[in-house]
């Protein structure tokens, strides 16, 4: 792949054979984030688990200390008092059968997170095939299936992120924006890695964190020393 001049200049600042400490890595990501827009900073963590086995899945959610820098649009599927609570808590969209129909008939996906009360999951299950592939299906493990919709909305708006193992045993997750600066990014990184380590499956054997990389949207990746976590 041929990269542009900005990328090539940024890549010269990084020794790709070196594993950097978290503070050094965050500094480098900020230095190399040279796009005209505020780039998102993401981690890619390769874990020593087998995602084909149900007892080795790694999934959860954590509220980052400094948020993600994104404006999150929240859809809540609820009725009655719970729907009123959701609206009062700042949900962008609230509904039940009407929202399900809108998604089914209009292919509407103008939201980033879907929260549902447990009694509505039978209804939500009808559109599971379209929500699932987009990562929008409510799930108790990520706190998006709950009766306390107000708390869920507050946490999501404050910067709650969901991490999930993919088929190649890698977790990709945003930890903020280049504009945050190295210190805030490092604190977000530490919070996320702490959650991933605590989520280690009992069935996992050997080295748990195989490799860890940080990168901005348009910048080169920086290898982080996993032993620092």
PDB file of C-alpha atoms in Angstrom:
ATOM      1  CA  UNK A   1       0.000   0.000   0.000  1.00  0.00           C
ATOM      2  CA  UNK A   2       1.258   3.453  -0.914  1.00  0.00           C
ATOM      3  CA  UNK A   3       0.906   6.014   1.871  1.00  0.00           C
ATOM      4  CA  UNK A   4       0.826   9.801   1.679  1.00  0.00           C
ATOM      5  CA  UNK A   5       3.631  12.149   2.709  1.00  0.00           C
ATOM      6  CA  UNK A   6       2.103  12.929   6.138  1.00  0.00           C
ATOM      7  CA  UNK A   7       1.852   9.222   6.954  1.00  0.00           C
ATOM      8  CA  UNK A   8       5.401   8.541   5.788  1.00  0.00           C
ATOM      9  CA  UNK A   9       6.739  11.434   7.880  1.00  0.00           C
ATOM     10  CA  UNK A  10       4.833  10.155  10.916  1.00  0.00           C
ATOM     11  CA  UNK A  11       6.047   6.590  10.410  1.00  0.00           C
ATOM     12  CA  UNK A  12       9.665   7.804  10.645  1.00  0.00           C
ATOM     13  CA  UNK A  13       9.030   8.804  14.278  1.00  0.00           C
ATOM     14  CA  UNK A  14       8.190   5.213  15.241  1.00  0.00           C
ATOM     15  CA  UNK A  15      10.541   2.274  15.686  1.00  0.00           C
ATOM     16  CA  UNK A  16       8.281  -0.610  14.649  1.00  0.00           C
ATOM     17  CA  UNK A  17      10.600  -3.157  16.263  1.00  0.00           C
ATOM     18  CA  UNK A  18      10.257  -1.461  19.637  1.00  0.00           C
ATOM     19  CA  UNK A  19       7.557  -1.982  22.257  1.00  0.00           C
ATOM     20  CA  UNK A  20       6.770   1.363  23.866  1.00  0.00           C
ATOM     21  CA  UNK A  21       5.585   2.097  27.389  1.00  0.00           C
ATOM     22  CA  UNK A  22       1.947   3.316  27.477  1.00  0.00           C
ATOM     23  CA  UNK A  23       2.914   6.963  28.108  1.00  0.00           C
ATOM     24  CA  UNK A  24       5.423   6.940  25.234  1.00  0.00           C
ATOM     25  CA  UNK A  25       2.906   5.266  22.907  1.00  0.00           C
ATOM     26  CA  UNK A  26       0.202   7.822  23.675  1.00  0.00           C
ATOM     27  CA  UNK A  27       2.656  10.663  23.051  1.00  0.00           C
ATOM     28  CA  UNK A  28       3.597   9.176  19.680  1.00  0.00           C
ATOM     29  CA  UNK A  29      -0.040   8.702  18.636  1.00  0.00           C
ATOM     30  CA  UNK A  30      -0.741  12.371  19.422  1.00  0.00           C
ATOM     31  CA  UNK A  31       2.389  13.479  17.525  1.00  0.00           C
ATOM     32  CA  UNK A  32       1.519  11.403  14.458  1.00  0.00           C
ATOM     33  CA  UNK A  33      -2.166  12.354  14.302  1.00  0.00           C
ATOM     34  CA  UNK A  34      -1.762  14.985  11.619  1.00  0.00           C
ATOM     35  CA  UNK A  35      -5.075  14.826   9.738  1.00  0.00           C
ATOM     36  CA  UNK A  36      -7.203  17.947   9.272  1.00  0.00           C
ATOM     37  CA  UNK A  37      -9.949  16.425  11.432  1.00  0.00           C
ATOM     38  CA  UNK A  38      -9.823  15.225  15.045  1.00  0.00           C
ATOM     39  CA  UNK A  39      -8.728  11.617  14.611  1.00  0.00           C
ATOM     40  CA  UNK A  40     -10.074   8.791  16.755  1.00  0.00           C
ATOM     41  CA  UNK A  41      -7.479   6.793  18.691  1.00  0.00           C
ATOM     42  CA  UNK A  42      -8.111   3.047  18.772  1.00  0.00           C
ATOM     43  CA  UNK A  43      -6.471   0.054  20.407  1.00  0.00           C
ATOM     44  CA  UNK A  44      -6.095  -3.378  18.862  1.00  0.00           C
ATOM     45  CA  UNK A  45      -5.421  -6.104  21.429  1.00  0.00           C
ATOM     46  CA  UNK A  46      -4.633  -9.669  20.381  1.00  0.00           C
ATOM     47  CA  UNK A  47      -5.506 -12.131  23.138  1.00  0.00           C
ATOM     48  CA  UNK A  48      -4.308 -15.656  23.826  1.00  0.00           C
ATOM     49  CA  UNK A  49      -7.778 -17.197  23.717  1.00  0.00           C
ATOM     50  CA  UNK A  50      -9.687 -19.300  21.213  1.00  0.00           C
ATOM     51  CA  UNK A  51     -12.838 -17.387  20.152  1.00  0.00           C
ATOM     52  CA  UNK A  52     -14.348 -20.622  18.771  1.00  0.00           C
ATOM     53  CA  UNK A  53     -15.012 -21.770  22.339  1.00  0.00           C
ATOM     54  CA  UNK A  54     -17.908 -20.268  24.306  1.00  0.00           C
ATOM     55  CA  UNK A  55     -15.935 -20.425  27.570  1.00  0.00           C
ATOM     56  CA  UNK A  56     -13.153 -18.268  26.108  1.00  0.00           C
ATOM     57  CA  UNK A  57     -15.226 -15.299  24.965  1.00  0.00           C
ATOM     58  CA  UNK A  58     -14.154 -11.844  26.173  1.00  0.00           C
ATOM     59  CA  UNK A  59     -16.850  -9.198  26.198  1.00  0.00           C
ATOM     60  CA  UNK A  60     -17.892  -6.337  28.421  1.00  0.00           C
ATOM     61  CA  UNK A  61     -18.206  -2.596  28.793  1.00  0.00           C
ATOM     62  CA  UNK A  62     -16.391   0.131  30.696  1.00  0.00           C
ATOM     63  CA  UNK A  63     -16.905   3.863  31.245  1.00  0.00           C
ATOM     64  CA  UNK A  64     -13.744   5.671  30.110  1.00  0.00           C
ATOM     65  CA  UNK A  65     -12.608   8.425  32.549  1.00  0.00           C
ATOM     66  CA  UNK A  66     -12.538  11.043  29.796  1.00  0.00           C
ATOM     67  CA  UNK A  67     -15.173   9.627  27.446  1.00  0.00           C
ATOM     68  CA  UNK A  68     -14.656   8.901  23.756  1.00  0.00           C
ATOM     69  CA  UNK A  69     -15.041  12.390  22.319  1.00  0.00           C
ATOM     70  CA  UNK A  70     -18.016  11.208  20.270  1.00  0.00           C
ATOM     71  CA  UNK A  71     -21.657  12.277  20.507  1.00  0.00           C
ATOM     72  CA  UNK A  72     -23.531   9.015  21.045  1.00  0.00           C
ATOM     73  CA  UNK A  73     -27.124   8.687  19.796  1.00  0.00           C
ATOM     74  CA  UNK A  74     -29.140   6.364  22.024  1.00  0.00           C
ATOM     75  CA  UNK A  75     -32.310   4.484  21.074  1.00  0.00           C
ATOM     76  CA  UNK A  76     -34.344   3.057  23.965  1.00  0.00           C
ATOM     77  CA  UNK A  77     -36.965   0.358  23.417  1.00  0.00           C
ATOM     78  CA  UNK A  78     -39.319   0.630  26.386  1.00  0.00           C
ATOM     79  CA  UNK A  79     -42.900   1.359  27.400  1.00  0.00           C
ATOM     80  CA  UNK A  80     -44.712   3.264  30.123  1.00  0.00           C
ATOM     81  CA  UNK A  81     -42.707   4.627  33.041  1.00  0.00           C
ATOM     82  CA  UNK A  82     -39.418   3.281  31.655  1.00  0.00           C
ATOM     83  CA  UNK A  83     -39.985   5.155  28.399  1.00  0.00           C
ATOM     84  CA  UNK A  84     -40.645   8.363  30.355  1.00  0.00           C
ATOM     85  CA  UNK A  85     -37.449   7.799  32.377  1.00  0.00           C
ATOM     86  CA  UNK A  86     -35.460   7.282  29.182  1.00  0.00           C
ATOM     87  CA  UNK A  87     -36.742  10.516  27.660  1.00  0.00           C
ATOM     88  CA  UNK A  88     -35.962  12.436  30.861  1.00  0.00           C
ATOM     89  CA  UNK A  89     -32.447  10.933  30.997  1.00  0.00           C
ATOM     90  CA  UNK A  90     -31.597  12.247  27.542  1.00  0.00           C
ATOM     91  CA  UNK A  91     -32.302   9.353  25.167  1.00  0.00           C
ATOM     92  CA  UNK A  92     -32.313  10.538  21.553  1.00  0.00           C
ATOM     93  CA  UNK A  93     -35.102   8.174  20.504  1.00  0.00           C
ATOM     94  CA  UNK A  94     -37.669   6.308  22.622  1.00  0.00           C
ATOM     95  CA  UNK A  95     -40.342   3.909  21.477  1.00  0.00           C
ATOM     96  CA  UNK A  96     -41.501   0.309  21.175  1.00  0.00           C
ATOM     97  CA  UNK A  97     -43.389  -1.257  18.247  1.00  0.00           C
ATOM     98  CA  UNK A  98     -43.121   2.017  16.310  1.00  0.00           C
ATOM     99  CA  UNK A  99     -39.309   1.983  16.456  1.00  0.00           C
ATOM    100  CA  UNK A 100     -39.141  -1.717  15.559  1.00  0.00           C
ATOM    101  CA  UNK A 101     -41.340  -1.047  12.521  1.00  0.00           C
ATOM    102  CA  UNK A 102     -39.219   1.970  11.521  1.00  0.00           C
ATOM    103  CA  UNK A 103     -36.064  -0.187  11.534  1.00  0.00           C
ATOM    104  CA  UNK A 104     -37.783  -3.039   9.667  1.00  0.00           C
ATOM    105  CA  UNK A 105     -39.597  -0.983   7.042  1.00  0.00           C
ATOM    106  CA  UNK A 106     -37.336   2.021   6.530  1.00  0.00           C
ATOM    107  CA  UNK A 107     -33.941   0.406   7.194  1.00  0.00           C
ATOM    108  CA  UNK A 108     -33.416   3.157   9.788  1.00  0.00           C
ATOM    109  CA  UNK A 109     -30.191   3.067  11.806  1.00  0.00           C
ATOM    110  CA  UNK A 110     -29.604   6.678  12.893  1.00  0.00           C
ATOM    111  CA  UNK A 111     -28.438   5.597  16.355  1.00  0.00           C
ATOM    112  CA  UNK A 112     -25.200   4.298  17.869  1.00  0.00           C
ATOM    113  CA  UNK A 113     -26.460   2.280  20.854  1.00  0.00           C
ATOM    114  CA  UNK A 114     -29.724   0.459  21.484  1.00  0.00           C
ATOM    115  CA  UNK A 115     -30.964  -0.016  25.064  1.00  0.00           C
ATOM    116  CA  UNK A 116     -33.975  -2.185  25.895  1.00  0.00           C
ATOM    117  CA  UNK A 117     -35.838  -3.262  29.006  1.00  0.00           C
ATOM    118  CA  UNK A 118     -35.951  -7.067  29.574  1.00  0.00           C
ATOM    119  CA  UNK A 119     -39.703  -7.250  28.894  1.00  0.00           C
ATOM    120  CA  UNK A 120     -39.138  -5.791  25.413  1.00  0.00           C
ATOM    121  CA  UNK A 121     -36.470  -8.260  24.290  1.00  0.00           C
ATOM    122  CA  UNK A 122     -39.076 -10.527  22.660  1.00  0.00           C
ATOM    123  CA  UNK A 123     -39.980  -7.597  20.437  1.00  0.00           C
ATOM    124  CA  UNK A 124     -36.352  -6.616  19.802  1.00  0.00           C
ATOM    125  CA  UNK A 125     -35.570 -10.238  18.878  1.00  0.00           C
ATOM    126  CA  UNK A 126     -37.614  -9.792  15.704  1.00  0.00           C
ATOM    127  CA  UNK A 127     -34.912  -7.513  14.318  1.00  0.00           C
ATOM    128  CA  UNK A 128     -31.953  -9.352  15.837  1.00  0.00           C
ATOM    129  CA  UNK A 129     -30.758 -10.391  12.381  1.00  0.00           C
ATOM    130  CA  UNK A 130     -30.274  -6.783  11.320  1.00  0.00           C
ATOM    131  CA  UNK A 131     -29.094  -5.374  14.665  1.00  0.00           C
ATOM    132  CA  UNK A 132     -26.585  -8.153  15.396  1.00  0.00           C
ATOM    133  CA  UNK A 133     -24.234  -7.700  12.396  1.00  0.00           C
ATOM    134  CA  UNK A 134     -24.126  -3.946  13.080  1.00  0.00           C
ATOM    135  CA  UNK A 135     -23.203  -4.489  16.749  1.00  0.00           C
ATOM    136  CA  UNK A 136     -26.424  -2.810  17.878  1.00  0.00           C
ATOM    137  CA  UNK A 137     -28.218  -5.733  19.548  1.00  0.00           C
ATOM    138  CA  UNK A 138     -28.909  -5.016  23.253  1.00  0.00           C
ATOM    139  CA  UNK A 139     -27.027  -7.364  25.560  1.00  0.00           C
ATOM    140  CA  UNK A 140     -27.099  -7.818  29.361  1.00  0.00           C
ATOM    141  CA  UNK A 141     -23.278  -8.201  29.480  1.00  0.00           C
ATOM    142  CA  UNK A 142     -22.801  -4.728  28.038  1.00  0.00           C
ATOM    143  CA  UNK A 143     -25.492  -3.226  30.265  1.00  0.00           C
ATOM    144  CA  UNK A 144     -27.861  -2.426  27.411  1.00  0.00           C
ATOM    145  CA  UNK A 145     -30.606  -4.787  28.601  1.00  0.00           C
ATOM    146  CA  UNK A 146     -31.723  -3.274  31.889  1.00  0.00           C
ATOM    147  CA  UNK A 147     -34.659  -1.903  33.851  1.00  0.00           C
ATOM    148  CA  UNK A 148     -32.509   1.030  34.974  1.00  0.00           C
ATOM    149  CA  UNK A 149     -32.576   2.787  31.620  1.00  0.00           C
ATOM    150  CA  UNK A 150     -31.667   6.171  33.116  1.00  0.00           C
ATOM    151  CA  UNK A 151     -28.371   4.811  34.492  1.00  0.00           C
ATOM    152  CA  UNK A 152     -27.570   3.065  31.200  1.00  0.00           C
ATOM    153  CA  UNK A 153     -28.145   6.268  29.203  1.00  0.00           C
ATOM    154  CA  UNK A 154     -26.057   8.360  31.618  1.00  0.00           C
ATOM    155  CA  UNK A 155     -23.126   5.930  31.382  1.00  0.00           C
ATOM    156  CA  UNK A 156     -23.313   5.683  27.593  1.00  0.00           C
ATOM    157  CA  UNK A 157     -23.413   9.463  27.195  1.00  0.00           C
ATOM    158  CA  UNK A 158     -20.490   9.775  29.655  1.00  0.00           C
ATOM    159  CA  UNK A 159     -18.254   7.605  27.474  1.00  0.00           C
ATOM    160  CA  UNK A 160     -19.113   3.955  28.043  1.00  0.00           C
ATOM    161  CA  UNK A 161     -17.533   1.696  25.424  1.00  0.00           C
ATOM    162  CA  UNK A 162     -18.149  -1.956  24.681  1.00  0.00           C
ATOM    163  CA  UNK A 163     -15.243  -4.273  23.954  1.00  0.00           C
ATOM    164  CA  UNK A 164     -15.727  -7.598  22.222  1.00  0.00           C
ATOM    165  CA  UNK A 165     -13.475 -10.321  20.853  1.00  0.00           C
ATOM    166  CA  UNK A 166     -13.700 -10.877  17.097  1.00  0.00           C
ATOM    167  CA  UNK A 167     -13.169 -14.113  15.160  1.00  0.00           C
ATOM    168  CA  UNK A 168      -9.402 -13.533  15.004  1.00  0.00           C
ATOM    169  CA  UNK A 169      -9.073 -13.146  18.814  1.00  0.00           C
ATOM    170  CA  UNK A 170      -8.555  -9.370  18.541  1.00  0.00           C
ATOM    171  CA  UNK A 171     -10.408  -6.579  20.356  1.00  0.00           C
ATOM    172  CA  UNK A 172     -10.706  -3.248  18.536  1.00  0.00           C
ATOM    173  CA  UNK A 173     -11.948  -0.354  20.649  1.00  0.00           C
ATOM    174  CA  UNK A 174     -11.755   3.471  20.601  1.00  0.00           C
ATOM    175  CA  UNK A 175     -10.175   5.226  23.596  1.00  0.00           C
ATOM    176  CA  UNK A 176     -10.639   8.877  22.627  1.00  0.00           C
ATOM    177  CA  UNK A 177      -9.494  11.565  20.199  1.00  0.00           C
ATOM    178  CA  UNK A 178      -6.052  12.930  19.321  1.00  0.00           C
ATOM    179  CA  UNK A 179      -7.178  16.281  20.778  1.00  0.00           C
ATOM    180  CA  UNK A 180      -7.428  14.679  24.235  1.00  0.00           C
ATOM    181  CA  UNK A 181      -3.658  14.764  24.593  1.00  0.00           C
ATOM    182  CA  UNK A 182      -1.373  11.971  25.789  1.00  0.00           C
ATOM    183  CA  UNK A 183      -2.294  12.083  29.492  1.00  0.00           C
ATOM    184  CA  UNK A 184      -6.054  11.629  29.042  1.00  0.00           C
ATOM    185  CA  UNK A 185      -5.530   8.957  26.397  1.00  0.00           C
ATOM    186  CA  UNK A 186      -3.238   7.066  28.754  1.00  0.00           C
ATOM    187  CA  UNK A 187      -5.844   7.162  31.542  1.00  0.00           C
ATOM    188  CA  UNK A 188      -8.549   5.900  29.162  1.00  0.00           C
ATOM    189  CA  UNK A 189      -6.190   3.174  27.926  1.00  0.00           C
ATOM    190  CA  UNK A 190      -5.442   2.066  31.488  1.00  0.00           C
ATOM    191  CA  UNK A 191      -9.164   1.862  32.348  1.00  0.00           C
ATOM    192  CA  UNK A 192      -9.957  -0.228  29.271  1.00  0.00           C
ATOM    193  CA  UNK A 193      -7.010  -2.581  29.708  1.00  0.00           C
ATOM    194  CA  UNK A 194      -7.900  -3.070  33.375  1.00  0.00           C
ATOM    195  CA  UNK A 195     -11.410  -4.159  32.314  1.00  0.00           C
ATOM    196  CA  UNK A 196     -10.076  -6.521  29.627  1.00  0.00           C
ATOM    197  CA  UNK A 197      -7.640  -8.126  32.089  1.00  0.00           C
ATOM    198  CA  UNK A 198     -10.401  -8.599  34.677  1.00  0.00           C
ATOM    199  CA  UNK A 199     -12.530 -10.241  31.977  1.00  0.00           C
ATOM    200  CA  UNK A 200      -9.931 -12.990  31.381  1.00  0.00           C
ATOM    201  CA  UNK A 201     -11.767 -16.322  30.991  1.00  0.00           C
ATOM    202  CA  UNK A 202     -10.906 -19.058  33.469  1.00  0.00           C
ATOM    203  CA  UNK A 203     -10.368 -21.407  30.512  1.00  0.00           C
ATOM    204  CA  UNK A 204      -7.671 -19.186  28.975  1.00  0.00           C
ATOM    205  CA  UNK A 205      -4.177 -20.711  29.208  1.00  0.00           C
ATOM    206  CA  UNK A 206      -0.726 -19.260  28.613  1.00  0.00           C
ATOM    207  CA  UNK A 207      -0.035 -15.628  27.728  1.00  0.00           C
ATOM    208  CA  UNK A 208      -3.293 -13.657  27.812  1.00  0.00           C
ATOM    209  CA  UNK A 209      -2.276 -10.389  26.117  1.00  0.00           C
ATOM    210  CA  UNK A 210      -0.246 -11.375  23.050  1.00  0.00           C
ATOM    211  CA  UNK A 211       0.145  -7.936  21.485  1.00  0.00           C
ATOM    212  CA  UNK A 212      -1.228  -4.422  21.789  1.00  0.00           C
ATOM    213  CA  UNK A 213      -1.213  -1.587  19.260  1.00  0.00           C
ATOM    214  CA  UNK A 214      -2.382   2.035  19.361  1.00  0.00           C
ATOM    215  CA  UNK A 215      -3.231   4.008  16.239  1.00  0.00           C
ATOM    216  CA  UNK A 216      -5.078   7.114  15.125  1.00  0.00           C
ATOM    217  CA  UNK A 217      -7.540   7.076  12.217  1.00  0.00           C
ATOM    218  CA  UNK A 218      -4.996   8.125   9.588  1.00  0.00           C
ATOM    219  CA  UNK A 219      -1.731   7.519  11.447  1.00  0.00           C
ATOM    220  CA  UNK A 220       0.689   4.596  11.763  1.00  0.00           C
ATOM    221  CA  UNK A 221       0.331   2.041  14.549  1.00  0.00           C
ATOM    222  CA  UNK A 222       2.454   2.101  17.699  1.00  0.00           C
ATOM    223  CA  UNK A 223       3.283  -1.144  19.452  1.00  0.00           C
ATOM    224  CA  UNK A 224       2.731  -1.034  23.227  1.00  0.00           C
ATOM    225  CA  UNK A 225       4.494  -3.271  25.750  1.00  0.00           C
ATOM    226  CA  UNK A 226       1.683  -5.502  27.135  1.00  0.00           C
ATOM    227  CA  UNK A 227       3.758  -6.360  30.218  1.00  0.00           C
ATOM    228  CA  UNK A 228       3.130  -2.800  31.464  1.00  0.00           C
ATOM    229  CA  UNK A 229      -0.443  -3.887  32.170  1.00  0.00           C
TER     230      UNK A 229
END
